[in-house]
PDB file of C-alpha atoms in Angstrom:
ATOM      1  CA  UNK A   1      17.608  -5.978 -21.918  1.00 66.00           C
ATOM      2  CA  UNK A   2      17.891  -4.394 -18.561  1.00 71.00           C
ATOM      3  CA  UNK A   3      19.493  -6.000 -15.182  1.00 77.00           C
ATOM      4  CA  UNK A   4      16.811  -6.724 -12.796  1.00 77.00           C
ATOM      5  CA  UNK A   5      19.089  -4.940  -9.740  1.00 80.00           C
ATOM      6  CA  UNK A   6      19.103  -1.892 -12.649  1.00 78.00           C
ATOM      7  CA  UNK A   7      15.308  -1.551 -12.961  1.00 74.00           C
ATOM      8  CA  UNK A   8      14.478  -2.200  -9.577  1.00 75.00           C
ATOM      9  CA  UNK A   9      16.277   0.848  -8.420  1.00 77.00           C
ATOM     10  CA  UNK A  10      15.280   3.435 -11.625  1.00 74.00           C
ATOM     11  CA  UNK A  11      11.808   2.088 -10.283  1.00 74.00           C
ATOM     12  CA  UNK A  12      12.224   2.827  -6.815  1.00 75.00           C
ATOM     13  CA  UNK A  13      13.623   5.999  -7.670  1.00 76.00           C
ATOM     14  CA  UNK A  14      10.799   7.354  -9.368  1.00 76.00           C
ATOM     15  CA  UNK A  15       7.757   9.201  -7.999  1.00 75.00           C
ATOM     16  CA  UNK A  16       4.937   6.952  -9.135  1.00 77.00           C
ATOM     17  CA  UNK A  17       1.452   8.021  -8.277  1.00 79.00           C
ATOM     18  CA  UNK A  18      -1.452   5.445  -8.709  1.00 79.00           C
ATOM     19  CA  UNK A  19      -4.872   7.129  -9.023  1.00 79.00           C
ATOM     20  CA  UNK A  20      -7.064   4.205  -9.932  1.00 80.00           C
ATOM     21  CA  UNK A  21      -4.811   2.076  -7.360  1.00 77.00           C
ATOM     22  CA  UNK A  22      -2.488  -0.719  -7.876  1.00 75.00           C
ATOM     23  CA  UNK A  23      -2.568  -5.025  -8.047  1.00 74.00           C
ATOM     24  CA  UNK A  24      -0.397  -5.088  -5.040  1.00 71.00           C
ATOM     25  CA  UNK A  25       3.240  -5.846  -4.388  1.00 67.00           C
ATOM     26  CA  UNK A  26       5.738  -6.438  -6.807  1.00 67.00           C
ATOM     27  CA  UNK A  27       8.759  -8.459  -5.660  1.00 64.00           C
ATOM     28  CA  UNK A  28      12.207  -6.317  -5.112  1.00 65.00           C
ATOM     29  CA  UNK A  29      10.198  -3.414  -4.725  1.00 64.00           C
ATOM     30  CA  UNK A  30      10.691  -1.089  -2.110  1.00 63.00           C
ATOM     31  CA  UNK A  31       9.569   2.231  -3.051  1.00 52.00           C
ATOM     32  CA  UNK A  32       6.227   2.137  -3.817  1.00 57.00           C
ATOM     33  CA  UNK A  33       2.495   2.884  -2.485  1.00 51.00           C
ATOM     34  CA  UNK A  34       1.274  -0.460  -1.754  1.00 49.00           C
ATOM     35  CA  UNK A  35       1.416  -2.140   1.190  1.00 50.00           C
ATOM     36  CA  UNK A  36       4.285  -4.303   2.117  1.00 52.00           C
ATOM     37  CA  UNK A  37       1.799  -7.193   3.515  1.00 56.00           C
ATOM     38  CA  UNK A  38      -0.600  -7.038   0.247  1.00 59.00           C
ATOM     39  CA  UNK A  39       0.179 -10.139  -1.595  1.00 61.00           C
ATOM     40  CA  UNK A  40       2.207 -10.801  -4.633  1.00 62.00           C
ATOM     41  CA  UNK A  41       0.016 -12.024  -7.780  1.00 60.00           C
ATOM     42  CA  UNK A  42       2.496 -13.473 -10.257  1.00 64.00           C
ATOM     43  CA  UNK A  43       2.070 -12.678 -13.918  1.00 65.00           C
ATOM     44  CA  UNK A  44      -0.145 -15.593 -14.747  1.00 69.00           C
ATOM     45  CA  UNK A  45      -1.105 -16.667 -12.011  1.00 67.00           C
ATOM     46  CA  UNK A  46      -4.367 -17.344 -10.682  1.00 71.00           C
ATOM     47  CA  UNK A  47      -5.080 -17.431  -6.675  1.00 76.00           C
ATOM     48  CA  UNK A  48      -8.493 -16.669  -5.867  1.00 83.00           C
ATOM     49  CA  UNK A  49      -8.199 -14.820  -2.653  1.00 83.00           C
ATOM     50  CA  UNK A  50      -5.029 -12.989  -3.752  1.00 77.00           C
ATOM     51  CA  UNK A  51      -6.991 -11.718  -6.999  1.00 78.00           C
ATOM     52  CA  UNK A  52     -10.155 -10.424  -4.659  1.00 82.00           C
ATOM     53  CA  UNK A  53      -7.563  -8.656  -2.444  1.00 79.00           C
ATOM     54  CA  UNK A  54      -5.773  -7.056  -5.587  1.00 77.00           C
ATOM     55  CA  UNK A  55      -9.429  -6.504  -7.379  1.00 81.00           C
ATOM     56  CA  UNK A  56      -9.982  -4.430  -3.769  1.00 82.00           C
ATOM     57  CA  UNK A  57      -7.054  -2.102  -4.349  1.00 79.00           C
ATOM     58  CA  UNK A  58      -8.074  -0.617  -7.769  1.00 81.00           C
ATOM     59  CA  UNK A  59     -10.278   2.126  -7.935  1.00 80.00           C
ATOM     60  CA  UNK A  60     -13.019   2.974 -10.835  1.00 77.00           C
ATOM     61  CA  UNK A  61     -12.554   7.146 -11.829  1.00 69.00           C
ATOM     62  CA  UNK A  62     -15.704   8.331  -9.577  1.00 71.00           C
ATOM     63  CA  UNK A  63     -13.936   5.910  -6.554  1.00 71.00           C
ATOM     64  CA  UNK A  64     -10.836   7.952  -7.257  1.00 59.00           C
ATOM     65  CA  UNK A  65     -12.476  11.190  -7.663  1.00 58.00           C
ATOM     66  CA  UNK A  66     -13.650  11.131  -3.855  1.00 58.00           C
ATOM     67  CA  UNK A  67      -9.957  10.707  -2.755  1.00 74.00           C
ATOM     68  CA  UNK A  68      -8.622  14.992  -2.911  1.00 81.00           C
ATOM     69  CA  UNK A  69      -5.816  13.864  -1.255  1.00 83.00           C
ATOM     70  CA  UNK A  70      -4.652  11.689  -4.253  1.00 82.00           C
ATOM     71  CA  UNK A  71      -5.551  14.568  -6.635  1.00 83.00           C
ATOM     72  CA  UNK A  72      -3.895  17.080  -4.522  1.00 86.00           C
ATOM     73  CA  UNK A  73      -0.268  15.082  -4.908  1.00 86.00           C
ATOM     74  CA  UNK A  74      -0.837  14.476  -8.286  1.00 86.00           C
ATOM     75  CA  UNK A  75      -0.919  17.915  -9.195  1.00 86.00           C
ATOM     76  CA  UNK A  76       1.782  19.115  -6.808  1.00 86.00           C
ATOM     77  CA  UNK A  77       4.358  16.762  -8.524  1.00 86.00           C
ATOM     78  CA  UNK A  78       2.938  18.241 -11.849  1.00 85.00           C
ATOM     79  CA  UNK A  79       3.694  21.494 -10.442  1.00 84.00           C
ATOM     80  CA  UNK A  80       6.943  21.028  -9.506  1.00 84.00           C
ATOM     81  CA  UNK A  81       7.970  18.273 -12.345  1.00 84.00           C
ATOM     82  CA  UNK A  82      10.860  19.040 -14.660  1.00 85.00           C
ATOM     83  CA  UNK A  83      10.262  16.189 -16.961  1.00 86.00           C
ATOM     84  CA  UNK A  84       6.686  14.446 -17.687  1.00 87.00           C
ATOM     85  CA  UNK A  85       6.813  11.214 -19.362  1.00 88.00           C
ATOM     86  CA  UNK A  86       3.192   9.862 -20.836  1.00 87.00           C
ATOM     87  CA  UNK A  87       3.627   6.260 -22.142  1.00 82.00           C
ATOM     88  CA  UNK A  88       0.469   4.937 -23.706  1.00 72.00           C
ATOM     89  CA  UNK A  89      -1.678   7.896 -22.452  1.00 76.00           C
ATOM     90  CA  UNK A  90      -5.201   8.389 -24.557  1.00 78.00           C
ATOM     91  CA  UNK A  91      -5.400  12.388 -23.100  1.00 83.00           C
ATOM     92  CA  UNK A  92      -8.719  11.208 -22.085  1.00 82.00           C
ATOM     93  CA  UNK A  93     -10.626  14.682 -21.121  1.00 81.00           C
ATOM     94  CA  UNK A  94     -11.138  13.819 -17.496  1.00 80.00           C
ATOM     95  CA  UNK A  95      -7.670  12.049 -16.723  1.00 82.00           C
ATOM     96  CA  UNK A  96      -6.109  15.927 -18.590  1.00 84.00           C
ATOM     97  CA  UNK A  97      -8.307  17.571 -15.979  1.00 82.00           C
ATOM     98  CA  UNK A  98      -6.691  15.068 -12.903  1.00 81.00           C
ATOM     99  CA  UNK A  99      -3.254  16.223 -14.347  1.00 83.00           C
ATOM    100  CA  UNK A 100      -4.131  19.703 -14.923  1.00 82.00           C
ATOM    101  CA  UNK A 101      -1.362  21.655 -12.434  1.00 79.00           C
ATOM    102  CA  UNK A 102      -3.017  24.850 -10.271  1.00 70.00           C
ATOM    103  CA  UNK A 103      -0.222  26.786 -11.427  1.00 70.00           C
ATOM    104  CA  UNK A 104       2.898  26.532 -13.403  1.00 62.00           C
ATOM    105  CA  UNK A 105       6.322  26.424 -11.558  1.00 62.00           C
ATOM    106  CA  UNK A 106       8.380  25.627 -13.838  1.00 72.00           C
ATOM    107  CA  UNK A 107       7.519  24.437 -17.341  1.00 79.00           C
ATOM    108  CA  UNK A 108       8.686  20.936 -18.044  1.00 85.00           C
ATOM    109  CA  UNK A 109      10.364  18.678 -20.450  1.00 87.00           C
ATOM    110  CA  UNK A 110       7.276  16.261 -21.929  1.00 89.00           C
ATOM    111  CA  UNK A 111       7.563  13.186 -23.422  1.00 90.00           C
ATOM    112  CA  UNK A 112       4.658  11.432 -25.060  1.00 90.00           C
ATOM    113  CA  UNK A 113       3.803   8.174 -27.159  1.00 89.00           C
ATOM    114  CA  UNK A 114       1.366   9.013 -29.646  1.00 86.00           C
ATOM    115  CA  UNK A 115       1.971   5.783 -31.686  1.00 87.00           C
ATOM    116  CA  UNK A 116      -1.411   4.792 -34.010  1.00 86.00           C
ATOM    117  CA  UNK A 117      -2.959   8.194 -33.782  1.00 86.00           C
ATOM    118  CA  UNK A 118      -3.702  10.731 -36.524  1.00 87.00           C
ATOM    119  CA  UNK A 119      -1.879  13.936 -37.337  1.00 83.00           C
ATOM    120  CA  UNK A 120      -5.719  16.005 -36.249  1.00 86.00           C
ATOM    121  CA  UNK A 121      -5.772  14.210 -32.527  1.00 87.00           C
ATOM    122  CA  UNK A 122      -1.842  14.365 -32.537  1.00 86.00           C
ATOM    123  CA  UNK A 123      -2.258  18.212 -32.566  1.00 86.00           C
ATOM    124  CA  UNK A 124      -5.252  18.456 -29.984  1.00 88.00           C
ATOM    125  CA  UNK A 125      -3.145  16.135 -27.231  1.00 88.00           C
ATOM    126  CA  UNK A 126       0.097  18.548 -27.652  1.00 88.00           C
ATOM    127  CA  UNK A 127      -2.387  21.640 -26.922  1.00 87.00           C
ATOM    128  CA  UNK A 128      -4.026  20.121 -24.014  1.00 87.00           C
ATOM    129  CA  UNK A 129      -0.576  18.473 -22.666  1.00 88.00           C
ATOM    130  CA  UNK A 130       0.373  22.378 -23.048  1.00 86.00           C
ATOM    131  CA  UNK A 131      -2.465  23.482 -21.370  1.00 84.00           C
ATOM    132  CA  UNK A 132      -2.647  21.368 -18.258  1.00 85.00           C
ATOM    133  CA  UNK A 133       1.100  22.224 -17.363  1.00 84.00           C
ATOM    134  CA  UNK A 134       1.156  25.882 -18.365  1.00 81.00           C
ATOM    135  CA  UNK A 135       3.204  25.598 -20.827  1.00 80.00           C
ATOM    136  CA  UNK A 136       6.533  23.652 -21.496  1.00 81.00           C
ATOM    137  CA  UNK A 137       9.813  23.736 -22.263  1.00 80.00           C
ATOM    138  CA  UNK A 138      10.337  21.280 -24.553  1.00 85.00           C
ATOM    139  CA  UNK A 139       7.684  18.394 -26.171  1.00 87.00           C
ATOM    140  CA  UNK A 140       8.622  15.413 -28.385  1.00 88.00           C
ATOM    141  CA  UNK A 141       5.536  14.036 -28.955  1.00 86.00           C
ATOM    142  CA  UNK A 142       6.270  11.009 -31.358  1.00 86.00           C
ATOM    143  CA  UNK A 143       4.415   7.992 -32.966  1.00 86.00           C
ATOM    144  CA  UNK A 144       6.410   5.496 -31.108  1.00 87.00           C
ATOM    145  CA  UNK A 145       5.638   2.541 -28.937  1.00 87.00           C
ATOM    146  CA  UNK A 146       5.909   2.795 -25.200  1.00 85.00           C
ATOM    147  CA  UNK A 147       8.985   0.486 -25.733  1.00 84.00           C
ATOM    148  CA  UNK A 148      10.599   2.500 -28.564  1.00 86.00           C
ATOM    149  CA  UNK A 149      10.331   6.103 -26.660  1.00 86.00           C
ATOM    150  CA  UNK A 150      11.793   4.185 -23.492  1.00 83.00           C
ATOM    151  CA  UNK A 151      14.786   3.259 -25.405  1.00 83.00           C
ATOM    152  CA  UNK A 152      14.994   6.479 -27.589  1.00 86.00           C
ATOM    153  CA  UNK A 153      15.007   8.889 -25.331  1.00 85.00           C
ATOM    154  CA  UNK A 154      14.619   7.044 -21.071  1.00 80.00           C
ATOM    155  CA  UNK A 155      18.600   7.623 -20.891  1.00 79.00           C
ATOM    156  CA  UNK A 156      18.179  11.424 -21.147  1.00 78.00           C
ATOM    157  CA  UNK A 157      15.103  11.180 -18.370  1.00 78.00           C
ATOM    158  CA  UNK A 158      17.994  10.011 -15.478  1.00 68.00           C
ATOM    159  CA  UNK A 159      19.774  12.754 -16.031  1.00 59.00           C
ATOM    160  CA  UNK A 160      20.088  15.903 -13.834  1.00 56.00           C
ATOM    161  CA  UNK A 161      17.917  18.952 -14.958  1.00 45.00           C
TER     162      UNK A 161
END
């Protein structure tokens, strides 16, 4: 287990970017996209105007589609990212193509769960994760849970490049 003071501040130091939007404010939170006057929906819990205001919030892929300026940070940080981190990512075609970088700055350290999926589609996902950044430096692409990979291999994300 984690402290909560811990996780709320590897949290708020991370560059999170929310394409299809977000449920709304988490509590301790500082750092992050969503408005500081959106409502909190507790895990659970079941308000029905808070739910319609979080429900507003997320975004369907055409919805996000229409919103460059979302695209256009998404693939600057990919451009300039020296470690990529996909935890329980399906390398969907058109969320590879959202992620794809113009151009490669530097090539990254990846990181990817790839836990219940065969050796075939194992091998496609590394060549399109290659692809989309333009190459990389290193890739451990492993048949872990989301949970497992964090506590494999998170300690060596916080540290300096």
């Amino acid at each position: 287990s984690i402290n909560i003071d811990l996780a709320t501040n590897i949290v708020d130091s991370l560059d999170i970017i929310y394409p299809y939007g977000n449920l709304g404010r988490l509590p301790g939170f500082t750092n992050k996209p969503w408005d500081s006057n959106s409502s909190e929906l507790g895990f659970g819990a079941y308000d029905r105007d808070t739910a319609i205001a979080a429900g507003q919030r997320l975004r369907t892929f055409t919805e996000r589609i229409g919103e460059q300026q979302i695209v256009e940070r998404i693939r600057e940080t990919m451009l300039w990212a020296d470690r990529v981190v996909y935890l329980g990512f399906a390398f969907e075609r058109r969320n590879m193509e959202l992620l794809q970088a113009d151009k490669t700055s530097s090539r990254p350290a990846v990181w990817a769960t790839a836990y219940g999926i065969d050796s075939a589609l194992t091998q496609m996902n590394t060549s399109r994760i290659a692809s989309s950044l333009g190459g990389v430096l290193s890739m451990d692409y492993v048949h872990f849970t989301c949970e497992n990979l964090v506590k494999k291999y998170g300690p060596l994300w916080s540290q300096d490049a």
